[in-house]
Coordinates of C-alpha atoms in Angstrom, one line a residue:
M1 CA 63.2 -62.4 -51.9
Y2 CA 60.8 -59.6 -50.0
N3 CA 57.6 -61.4 -49.8
G4 CA 55.5 -58.9 -47.6
Q5 CA 53.0 -56.2 -48.9
S6 CA 53.7 -52.1 -49.0
L7 CA 51.6 -48.9 -48.2
S8 CA 52.8 -45.6 -49.8
H9 CA 55.7 -45.3 -47.9
T10 CA 55.9 -48.4 -46.1
R11 CA 57.6 -52.1 -46.7
W12 CA 56.3 -54.7 -43.9
D13 CA 55.4 -58.3 -43.5
C14 CA 53.8 -58.1 -39.9
K15 CA 52.2 -61.7 -38.8
Y16 CA 51.0 -62.2 -35.4
H17 CA 49.3 -65.2 -33.8
I18 CA 46.3 -64.2 -31.6
V19 CA 44.4 -66.4 -29.2
W20 CA 41.5 -65.3 -26.5
I21 CA 38.4 -66.9 -25.3
P22 CA 35.0 -66.5 -24.6
K23 CA 34.1 -64.9 -21.1
C24 CA 34.6 -67.7 -18.1
R25 CA 35.7 -69.9 -21.0
R26 CA 32.2 -71.0 -21.8
K27 CA 32.2 -73.8 -24.2
V28 CA 30.2 -72.0 -26.6
L29 CA 32.0 -72.1 -30.3
Y30 CA 30.5 -74.9 -31.9
G31 CA 27.9 -75.9 -34.2
K32 CA 26.5 -72.7 -36.4
V33 CA 28.2 -70.2 -34.8
R34 CA 31.3 -71.6 -34.9
V35 CA 30.6 -71.8 -38.8
E36 CA 29.2 -68.3 -39.0
L37 CA 32.1 -67.0 -37.1
G38 CA 34.7 -68.0 -39.1
K39 CA 33.0 -66.2 -42.5
F40 CA 32.9 -63.1 -39.9
F41 CA 36.3 -62.9 -39.0
R42 CA 37.4 -62.8 -42.0
E43 CA 35.4 -60.4 -43.0
L44 CA 36.0 -57.8 -39.8
A45 CA 40.2 -58.6 -40.6
R46 CA 39.3 -57.3 -44.2
Q47 CA 37.9 -54.1 -43.5
R48 CA 40.6 -53.2 -41.0
E49 CA 43.3 -54.1 -44.1
C50 CA 43.9 -57.4 -42.6
V51 CA 44.6 -61.4 -43.8
V52 CA 43.4 -63.8 -41.8
I53 CA 46.4 -66.5 -42.8
E54 CA 45.0 -69.3 -40.6
G55 CA 42.1 -69.6 -37.6
H56 CA 40.6 -72.1 -36.1
L57 CA 37.7 -71.7 -33.3
C58 CA 38.0 -74.2 -30.4
P59 CA 34.7 -74.6 -28.5
D60 CA 36.2 -72.8 -26.0
H61 CA 38.8 -70.3 -27.2
V62 CA 39.3 -68.9 -30.9
H63 CA 43.0 -68.9 -32.8
I64 CA 43.9 -66.5 -35.3
Y65 CA 47.0 -66.4 -37.7
M66 CA 47.1 -62.8 -39.3
T67 CA 48.6 -60.1 -41.4
V68 CA 48.1 -56.5 -39.5
P69 CA 49.2 -53.7 -41.5
P70 CA 51.9 -51.2 -39.1
K71 CA 49.4 -48.3 -39.4
Y72 CA 47.2 -50.0 -36.9
A73 CA 48.3 -51.2 -33.7
V74 CA 47.4 -54.9 -32.8
S75 CA 45.3 -54.5 -29.9
Q76 CA 42.9 -52.2 -31.9
V77 CA 42.4 -55.0 -34.4
V78 CA 41.6 -57.4 -32.0
G79 CA 39.7 -55.3 -30.2
Y80 CA 37.6 -54.6 -33.2
I81 CA 37.5 -58.1 -33.7
K82 CA 36.2 -59.1 -30.5
G83 CA 33.5 -56.0 -29.9
K84 CA 32.3 -56.6 -33.4
S85 CA 31.5 -60.2 -33.2
A86 CA 30.4 -59.9 -29.3
I87 CA 27.4 -57.3 -31.0
Y88 CA 26.8 -60.5 -34.1
I89 CA 26.6 -63.3 -31.8
A90 CA 24.0 -61.1 -29.6
R91 CA 21.9 -59.9 -32.9
T92 CA 22.1 -63.5 -35.0
F93 CA 21.9 -66.3 -31.7
G94 CA 20.9 -64.4 -29.6
G95 CA 17.6 -62.4 -30.3
R96 CA 19.0 -59.1 -29.5
S97 CA 18.3 -56.1 -32.0
R98 CA 19.4 -53.2 -30.1
N99 CA 21.2 -51.5 -26.9
F100 CA 24.5 -53.5 -26.8
T101 CA 25.9 -51.3 -24.3
G102 CA 28.1 -53.9 -22.1
E103 CA 27.6 -57.0 -24.3
N104 CA 30.4 -59.0 -23.4
F105 CA 31.1 -62.6 -25.1
G106 CA 35.0 -62.7 -24.6
A107 CA 37.0 -62.1 -22.2
R108 CA 38.9 -59.2 -21.4
G109 CA 42.1 -60.1 -22.5
Y110 CA 43.9 -61.8 -25.4
Y111 CA 47.5 -63.5 -26.1
V112 CA 49.4 -62.5 -29.0
S113 CA 52.8 -63.1 -30.3
T114 CA 55.0 -62.5 -33.8
V115 CA 55.7 -64.4 -36.2
G116 CA 58.7 -64.6 -37.8
R117 CA 60.8 -67.9 -39.2
D118 CA 58.4 -70.2 -37.2
E119 CA 55.6 -69.6 -39.4
Q120 CA 55.3 -73.0 -40.4
V121 CA 55.0 -73.9 -36.7
I122 CA 52.6 -72.1 -36.0
R123 CA 50.3 -72.5 -38.5
E124 CA 50.8 -76.9 -37.9
Y125 CA 49.7 -76.2 -34.1
I126 CA 46.5 -73.8 -35.3
R127 CA 45.7 -76.6 -38.1
R128 CA 46.4 -79.5 -34.5
Q129 CA 44.2 -77.2 -31.9
E130 CA 40.8 -79.9 -32.4
Y131 CA 43.0 -82.7 -32.2
E132 CA 44.7 -82.1 -29.3
D133 CA 41.6 -80.8 -27.2
Q134 CA 39.8 -84.1 -28.0
R135 CA 43.2 -85.7 -26.8
L136 CA 43.5 -83.6 -23.5
E137 CA 39.5 -84.7 -22.9
Q138 CA 40.3 -88.4 -23.2
L139 CA 43.1 -88.3 -21.1
K140 CA 41.2 -86.1 -18.1
L141 CA 38.2 -88.7 -18.6
L142 CA 40.5 -91.7 -18.0
E143 CA 41.7 -90.2 -14.5

């Protein structure tokens, strides 16, 4: 049975797992920033007719599992979300009110993968990210 969505002449089911990091992989996504960005990412996705199905903000990277309509390129949506969130962070947490030219919060690149039959595996992977990061940090301390 078809469980996707449709545009005027298209039926689609395009889901992507997207990961990006802050510039220099700084550990800056915690506390109030983390709470605010989760809501803000969902709002930005909605503006591009996308839906965030699952998401997790780790201190040094972002995981998002989302649908993107075929009328938008994934790079266009990711660029929009990264750019607008950098401006939002500068305004809200950095005390900047204007002149955002060259404002860089995220690193240049990102990782994207299509999600097909392994949807449940990807969703579980995103949910367990924080636990895995904590476990790896503990192992590094023991060395």
